[in-house]
Short mmCIF file of C-alpha atoms and ligand atoms in Angstrom, two decimals:
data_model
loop_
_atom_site.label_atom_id
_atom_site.label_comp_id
_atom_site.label_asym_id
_atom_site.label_seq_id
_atom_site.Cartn_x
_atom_site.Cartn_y
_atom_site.Cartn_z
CA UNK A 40 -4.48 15.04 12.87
CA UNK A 41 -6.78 14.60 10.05
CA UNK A 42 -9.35 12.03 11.09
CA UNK A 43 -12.07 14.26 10.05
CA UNK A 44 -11.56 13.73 6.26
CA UNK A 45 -15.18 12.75 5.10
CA UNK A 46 -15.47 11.29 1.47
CA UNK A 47 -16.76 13.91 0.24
CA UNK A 48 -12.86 15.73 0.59
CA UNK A 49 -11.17 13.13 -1.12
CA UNK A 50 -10.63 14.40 -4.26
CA UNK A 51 -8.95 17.65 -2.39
CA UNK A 52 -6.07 15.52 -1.74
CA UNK A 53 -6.09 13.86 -5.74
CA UNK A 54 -1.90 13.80 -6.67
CA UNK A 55 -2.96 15.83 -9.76
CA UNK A 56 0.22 14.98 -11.52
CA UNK A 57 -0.14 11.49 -11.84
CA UNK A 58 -2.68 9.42 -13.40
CA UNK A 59 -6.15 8.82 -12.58
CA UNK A 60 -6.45 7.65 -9.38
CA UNK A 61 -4.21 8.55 -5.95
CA UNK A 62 -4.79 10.13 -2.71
CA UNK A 63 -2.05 11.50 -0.46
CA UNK A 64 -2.72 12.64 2.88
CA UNK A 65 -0.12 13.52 5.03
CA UNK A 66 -0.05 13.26 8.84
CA UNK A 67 -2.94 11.35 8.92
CA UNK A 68 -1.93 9.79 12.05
CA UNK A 69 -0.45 11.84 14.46
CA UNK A 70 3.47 10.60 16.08
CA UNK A 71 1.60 9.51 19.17
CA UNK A 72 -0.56 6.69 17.02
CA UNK A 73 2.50 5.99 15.14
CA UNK A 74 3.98 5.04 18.14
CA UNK A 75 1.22 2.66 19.07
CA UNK A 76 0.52 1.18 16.03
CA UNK A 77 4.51 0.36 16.03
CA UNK A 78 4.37 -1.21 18.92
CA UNK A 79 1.47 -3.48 18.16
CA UNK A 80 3.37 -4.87 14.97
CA UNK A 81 6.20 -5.21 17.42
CA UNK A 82 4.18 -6.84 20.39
CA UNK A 83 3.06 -9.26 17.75
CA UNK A 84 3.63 -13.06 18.37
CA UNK A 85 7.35 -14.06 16.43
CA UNK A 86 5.14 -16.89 14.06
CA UNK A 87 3.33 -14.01 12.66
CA UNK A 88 5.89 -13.02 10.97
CA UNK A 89 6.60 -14.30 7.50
CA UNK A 90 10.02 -13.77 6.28
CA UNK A 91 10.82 -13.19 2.31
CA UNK A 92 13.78 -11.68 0.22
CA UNK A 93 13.76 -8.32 0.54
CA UNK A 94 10.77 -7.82 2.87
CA UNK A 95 8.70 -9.29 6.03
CA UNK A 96 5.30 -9.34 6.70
CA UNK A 97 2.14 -9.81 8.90
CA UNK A 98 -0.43 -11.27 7.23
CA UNK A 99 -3.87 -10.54 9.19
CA UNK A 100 -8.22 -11.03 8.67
CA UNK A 101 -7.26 -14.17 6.48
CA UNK A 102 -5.10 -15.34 3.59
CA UNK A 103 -7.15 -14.32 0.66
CA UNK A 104 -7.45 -17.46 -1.83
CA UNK A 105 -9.05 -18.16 -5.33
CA UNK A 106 -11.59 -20.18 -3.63
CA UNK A 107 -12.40 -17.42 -1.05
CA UNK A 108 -10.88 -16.09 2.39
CA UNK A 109 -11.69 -17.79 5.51
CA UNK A 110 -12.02 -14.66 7.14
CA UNK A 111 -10.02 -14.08 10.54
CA UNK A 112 -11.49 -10.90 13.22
CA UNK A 113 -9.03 -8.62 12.95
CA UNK A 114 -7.76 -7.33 16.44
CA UNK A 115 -8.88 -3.95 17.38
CA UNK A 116 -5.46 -1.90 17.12
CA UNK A 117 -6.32 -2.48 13.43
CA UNK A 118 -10.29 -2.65 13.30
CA UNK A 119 -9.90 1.33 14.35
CA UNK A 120 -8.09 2.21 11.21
CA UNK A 121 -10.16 -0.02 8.93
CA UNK A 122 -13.29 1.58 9.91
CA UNK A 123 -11.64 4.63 9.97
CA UNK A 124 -10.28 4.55 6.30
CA UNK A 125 -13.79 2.50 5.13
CA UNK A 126 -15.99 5.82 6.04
CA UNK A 127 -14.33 7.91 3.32
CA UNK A 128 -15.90 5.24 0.53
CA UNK A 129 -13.54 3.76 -0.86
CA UNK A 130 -14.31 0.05 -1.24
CA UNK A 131 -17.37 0.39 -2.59
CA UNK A 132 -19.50 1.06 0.15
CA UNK A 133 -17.67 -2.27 1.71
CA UNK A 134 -15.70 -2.35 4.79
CA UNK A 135 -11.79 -3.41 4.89
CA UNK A 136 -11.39 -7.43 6.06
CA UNK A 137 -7.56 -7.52 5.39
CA UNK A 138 -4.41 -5.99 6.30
CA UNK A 139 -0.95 -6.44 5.39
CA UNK A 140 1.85 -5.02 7.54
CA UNK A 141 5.30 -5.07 5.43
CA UNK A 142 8.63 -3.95 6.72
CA UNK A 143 11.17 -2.79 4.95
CA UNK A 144 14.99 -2.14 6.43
CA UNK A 145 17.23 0.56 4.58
CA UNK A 146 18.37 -1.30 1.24
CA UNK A 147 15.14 -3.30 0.43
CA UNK A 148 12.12 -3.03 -1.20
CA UNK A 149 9.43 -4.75 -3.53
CA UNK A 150 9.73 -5.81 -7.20
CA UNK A 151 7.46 -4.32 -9.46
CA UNK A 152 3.98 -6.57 -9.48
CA UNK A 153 0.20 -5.74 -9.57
CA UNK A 154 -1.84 -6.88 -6.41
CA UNK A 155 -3.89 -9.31 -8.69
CA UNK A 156 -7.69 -10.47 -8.26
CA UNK A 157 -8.46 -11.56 -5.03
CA UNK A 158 -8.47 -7.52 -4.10
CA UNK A 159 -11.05 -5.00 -4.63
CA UNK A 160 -9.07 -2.75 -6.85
CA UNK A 161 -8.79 -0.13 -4.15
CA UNK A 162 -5.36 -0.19 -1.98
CA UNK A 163 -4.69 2.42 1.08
CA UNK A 164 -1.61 2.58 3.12
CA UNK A 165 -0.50 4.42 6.08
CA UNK A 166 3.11 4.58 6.00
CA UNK A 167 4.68 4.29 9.74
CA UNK A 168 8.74 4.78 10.79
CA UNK A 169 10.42 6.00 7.48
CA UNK A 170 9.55 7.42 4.08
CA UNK A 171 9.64 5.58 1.14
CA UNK A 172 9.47 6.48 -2.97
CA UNK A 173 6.86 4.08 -4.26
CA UNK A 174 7.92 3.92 -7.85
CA UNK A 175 5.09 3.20 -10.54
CA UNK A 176 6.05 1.38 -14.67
CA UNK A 177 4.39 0.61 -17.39
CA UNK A 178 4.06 -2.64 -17.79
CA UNK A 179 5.95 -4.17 -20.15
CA UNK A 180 3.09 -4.56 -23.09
CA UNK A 181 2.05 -7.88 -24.37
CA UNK A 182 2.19 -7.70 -28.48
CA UNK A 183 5.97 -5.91 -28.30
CA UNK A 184 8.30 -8.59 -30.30
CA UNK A 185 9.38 -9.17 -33.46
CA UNK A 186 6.12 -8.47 -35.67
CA UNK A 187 6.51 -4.80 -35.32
CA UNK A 188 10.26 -4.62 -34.65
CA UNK A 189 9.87 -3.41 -31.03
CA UNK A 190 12.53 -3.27 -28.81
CA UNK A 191 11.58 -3.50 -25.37
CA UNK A 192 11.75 -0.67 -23.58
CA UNK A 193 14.20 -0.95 -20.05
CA UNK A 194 12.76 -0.88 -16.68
CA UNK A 195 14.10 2.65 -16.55
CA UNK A 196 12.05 3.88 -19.54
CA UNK A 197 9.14 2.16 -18.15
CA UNK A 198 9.39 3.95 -15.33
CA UNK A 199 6.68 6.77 -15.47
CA UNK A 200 6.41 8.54 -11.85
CA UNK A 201 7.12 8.06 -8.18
CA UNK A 202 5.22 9.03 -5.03
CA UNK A 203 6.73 10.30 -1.91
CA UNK A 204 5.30 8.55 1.17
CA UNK A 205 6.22 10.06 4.61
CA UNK A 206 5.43 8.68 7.81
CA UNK A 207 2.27 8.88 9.08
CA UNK A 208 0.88 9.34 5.62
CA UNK A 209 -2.48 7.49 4.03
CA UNK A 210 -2.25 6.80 0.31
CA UNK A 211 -4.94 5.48 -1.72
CA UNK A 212 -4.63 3.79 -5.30
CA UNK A 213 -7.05 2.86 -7.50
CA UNK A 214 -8.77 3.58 -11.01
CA UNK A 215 -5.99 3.35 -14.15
CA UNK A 216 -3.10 3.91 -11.94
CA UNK A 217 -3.76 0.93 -9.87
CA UNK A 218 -5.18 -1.86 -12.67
CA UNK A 219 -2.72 -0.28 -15.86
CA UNK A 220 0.69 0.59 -14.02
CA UNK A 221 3.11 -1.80 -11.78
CA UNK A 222 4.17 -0.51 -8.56
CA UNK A 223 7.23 -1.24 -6.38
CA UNK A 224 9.88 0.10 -4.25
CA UNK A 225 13.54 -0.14 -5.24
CA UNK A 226 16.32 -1.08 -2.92
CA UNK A 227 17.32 1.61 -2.09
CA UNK A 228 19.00 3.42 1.45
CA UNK A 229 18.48 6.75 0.38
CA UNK A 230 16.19 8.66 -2.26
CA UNK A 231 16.44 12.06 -4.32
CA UNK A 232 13.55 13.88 -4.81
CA UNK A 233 13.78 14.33 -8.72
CA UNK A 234 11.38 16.11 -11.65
CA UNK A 235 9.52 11.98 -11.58
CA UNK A 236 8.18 12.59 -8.03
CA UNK A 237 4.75 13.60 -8.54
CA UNK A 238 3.32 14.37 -5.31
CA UNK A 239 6.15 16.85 -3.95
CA UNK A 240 3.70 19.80 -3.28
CA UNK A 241 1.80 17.65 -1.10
CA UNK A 242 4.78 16.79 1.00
CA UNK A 243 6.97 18.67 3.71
CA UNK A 244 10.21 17.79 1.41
CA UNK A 245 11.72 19.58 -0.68
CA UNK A 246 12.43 19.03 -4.85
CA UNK A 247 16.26 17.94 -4.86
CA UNK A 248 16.17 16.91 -1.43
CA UNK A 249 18.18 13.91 -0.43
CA UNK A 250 16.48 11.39 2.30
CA UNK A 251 18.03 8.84 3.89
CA UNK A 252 15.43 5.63 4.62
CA UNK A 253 15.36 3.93 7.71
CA UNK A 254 12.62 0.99 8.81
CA UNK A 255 9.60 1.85 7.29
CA UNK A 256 6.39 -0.30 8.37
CA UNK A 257 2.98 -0.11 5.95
CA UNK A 258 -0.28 -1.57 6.57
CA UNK A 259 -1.75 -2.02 3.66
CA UNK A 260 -5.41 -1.89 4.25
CA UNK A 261 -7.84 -3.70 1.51
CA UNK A 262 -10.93 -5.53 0.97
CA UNK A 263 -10.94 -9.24 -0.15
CA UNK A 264 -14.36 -9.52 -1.82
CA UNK A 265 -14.87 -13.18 -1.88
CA UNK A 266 -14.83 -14.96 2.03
CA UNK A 267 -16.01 -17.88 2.78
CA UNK A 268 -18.05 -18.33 6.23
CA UNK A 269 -15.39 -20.20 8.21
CA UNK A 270 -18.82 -20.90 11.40
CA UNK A 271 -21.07 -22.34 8.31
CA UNK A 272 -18.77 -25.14 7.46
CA UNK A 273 -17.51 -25.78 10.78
CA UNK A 274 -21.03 -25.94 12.33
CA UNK A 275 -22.05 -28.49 9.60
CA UNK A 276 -18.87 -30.99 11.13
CA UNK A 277 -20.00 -33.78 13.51
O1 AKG B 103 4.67 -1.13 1.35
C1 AKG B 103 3.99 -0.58 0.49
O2 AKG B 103 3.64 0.60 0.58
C2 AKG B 103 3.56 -1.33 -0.74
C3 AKG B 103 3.22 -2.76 -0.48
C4 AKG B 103 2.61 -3.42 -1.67
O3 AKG B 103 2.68 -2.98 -2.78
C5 AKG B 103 1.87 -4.69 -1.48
O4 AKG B 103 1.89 -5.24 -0.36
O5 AKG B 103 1.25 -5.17 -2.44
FE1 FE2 B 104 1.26 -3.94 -4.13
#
């Protein structure tokens, strides 16, 4: 277990390989809080679920909007990890409000997007149940076209590095990597662990290893800046 990393450790676990910024700690949970923290997804009421192609998630401390979050408590089986993960500084001296829990079965995965606006630019995930390769592009740049006889470049070309994430894992993005590069997880039911994974000596697999994916669960723990104080406008109702 590795609940004693302070902030001021961090940068000992900086993928050095990859661009400025990610963290990867392995076994930052140990298999017996894996286990729990499964079974509270699990235990979860069925209408917390929200079903879309390729994925399903648990959306939980609010849905963050434009306008601002109407921030929800968050129940304690996740409150432990936020404040654990907001002591090593990484949202800006702020503590995390939101968490979303994702599951992935063998074969699916998440298109290639940025996490957009409403987030401090700061992500961290612990990774519960399976590995996964999260696979990082270029994105595809906005003056390519016919002024400078460009041709764009394939999703394969754009695709710059991947990071290994085995259970019980925390990663953190931020910095360039996070705001300049898309991020996403391919389809896939089984990885190899080529020269584009960039975090291998930080892992217990092996280069040219081949693993097989089975349900993998994240929480993906942030902090939505802008929340609006659900008890101010409700107390001002008659
Ligand atoms: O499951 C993951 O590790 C990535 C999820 C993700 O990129 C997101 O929810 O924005
Ligand atoms: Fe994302």
């Amino acid at each position: 277990m590795q609940t004693e990393i302070s902030a001021a450790v961090l940068e000992n676990f900086l993928i050095d390989k990859a661009p400025r910024a990610a963290y990867y700690i392995p076994e930052y949970i140990t298999a017996a809080e894996e286990e729990y923290l499964l079974r509270q997804v699990y235990n979860a009421p069925k209408p917390k679920w929200t079903q879309l192609s390729g994925r399903k998630l648990q959306n939980w401390g609010g849905l963050p909007h434009p306008r601002g979050m109407v921030s929800e408590k968050l129940p304690t089986w996740l409150q432990i990890y936020t404040d654990r993960i907001s002591s090593l500084d990484v949202f800006g001296g702020n503590c995390a409000n939101h968490v979303l829990v994702n599951e992935y079965n063998p074969g699916e995965g998440i298109m290639p997007h940025e996490d957009g606006p409403l987030y401090f630019p700061t992500v961290t995930t612990i990774s519960l149940g399976s590995h996964t390769l999260l696979d990082f592009y270029l994105p595809i740049t906005r003056d390519s076209g016919e002024e400078n006889n460009q041709v764009p470049m394939t999703e394969e070309q754009r695709h710059v590095l991947s990071l290994l994430l085995e259970p019980r894992s925390l990663f953190i993005l931020r910095e360039d990597l996070y705001k300049t590069y898309l991020h996403g997880i391919r389809p896939a039911t089984e990885d190899t662990l080529d020269h584009k994974v960039a975090n291998l000596d930080q892992c217990t697999a092996q280069p040219g290893d081949r693993l097989t994916r089975t349900t993998r669960v994240s929480l993906t723990i942030r902090f939505v800046p802008k929340v609006l104080k659900a008890a101010l406008f409700l107390g001002k109702r008659k």
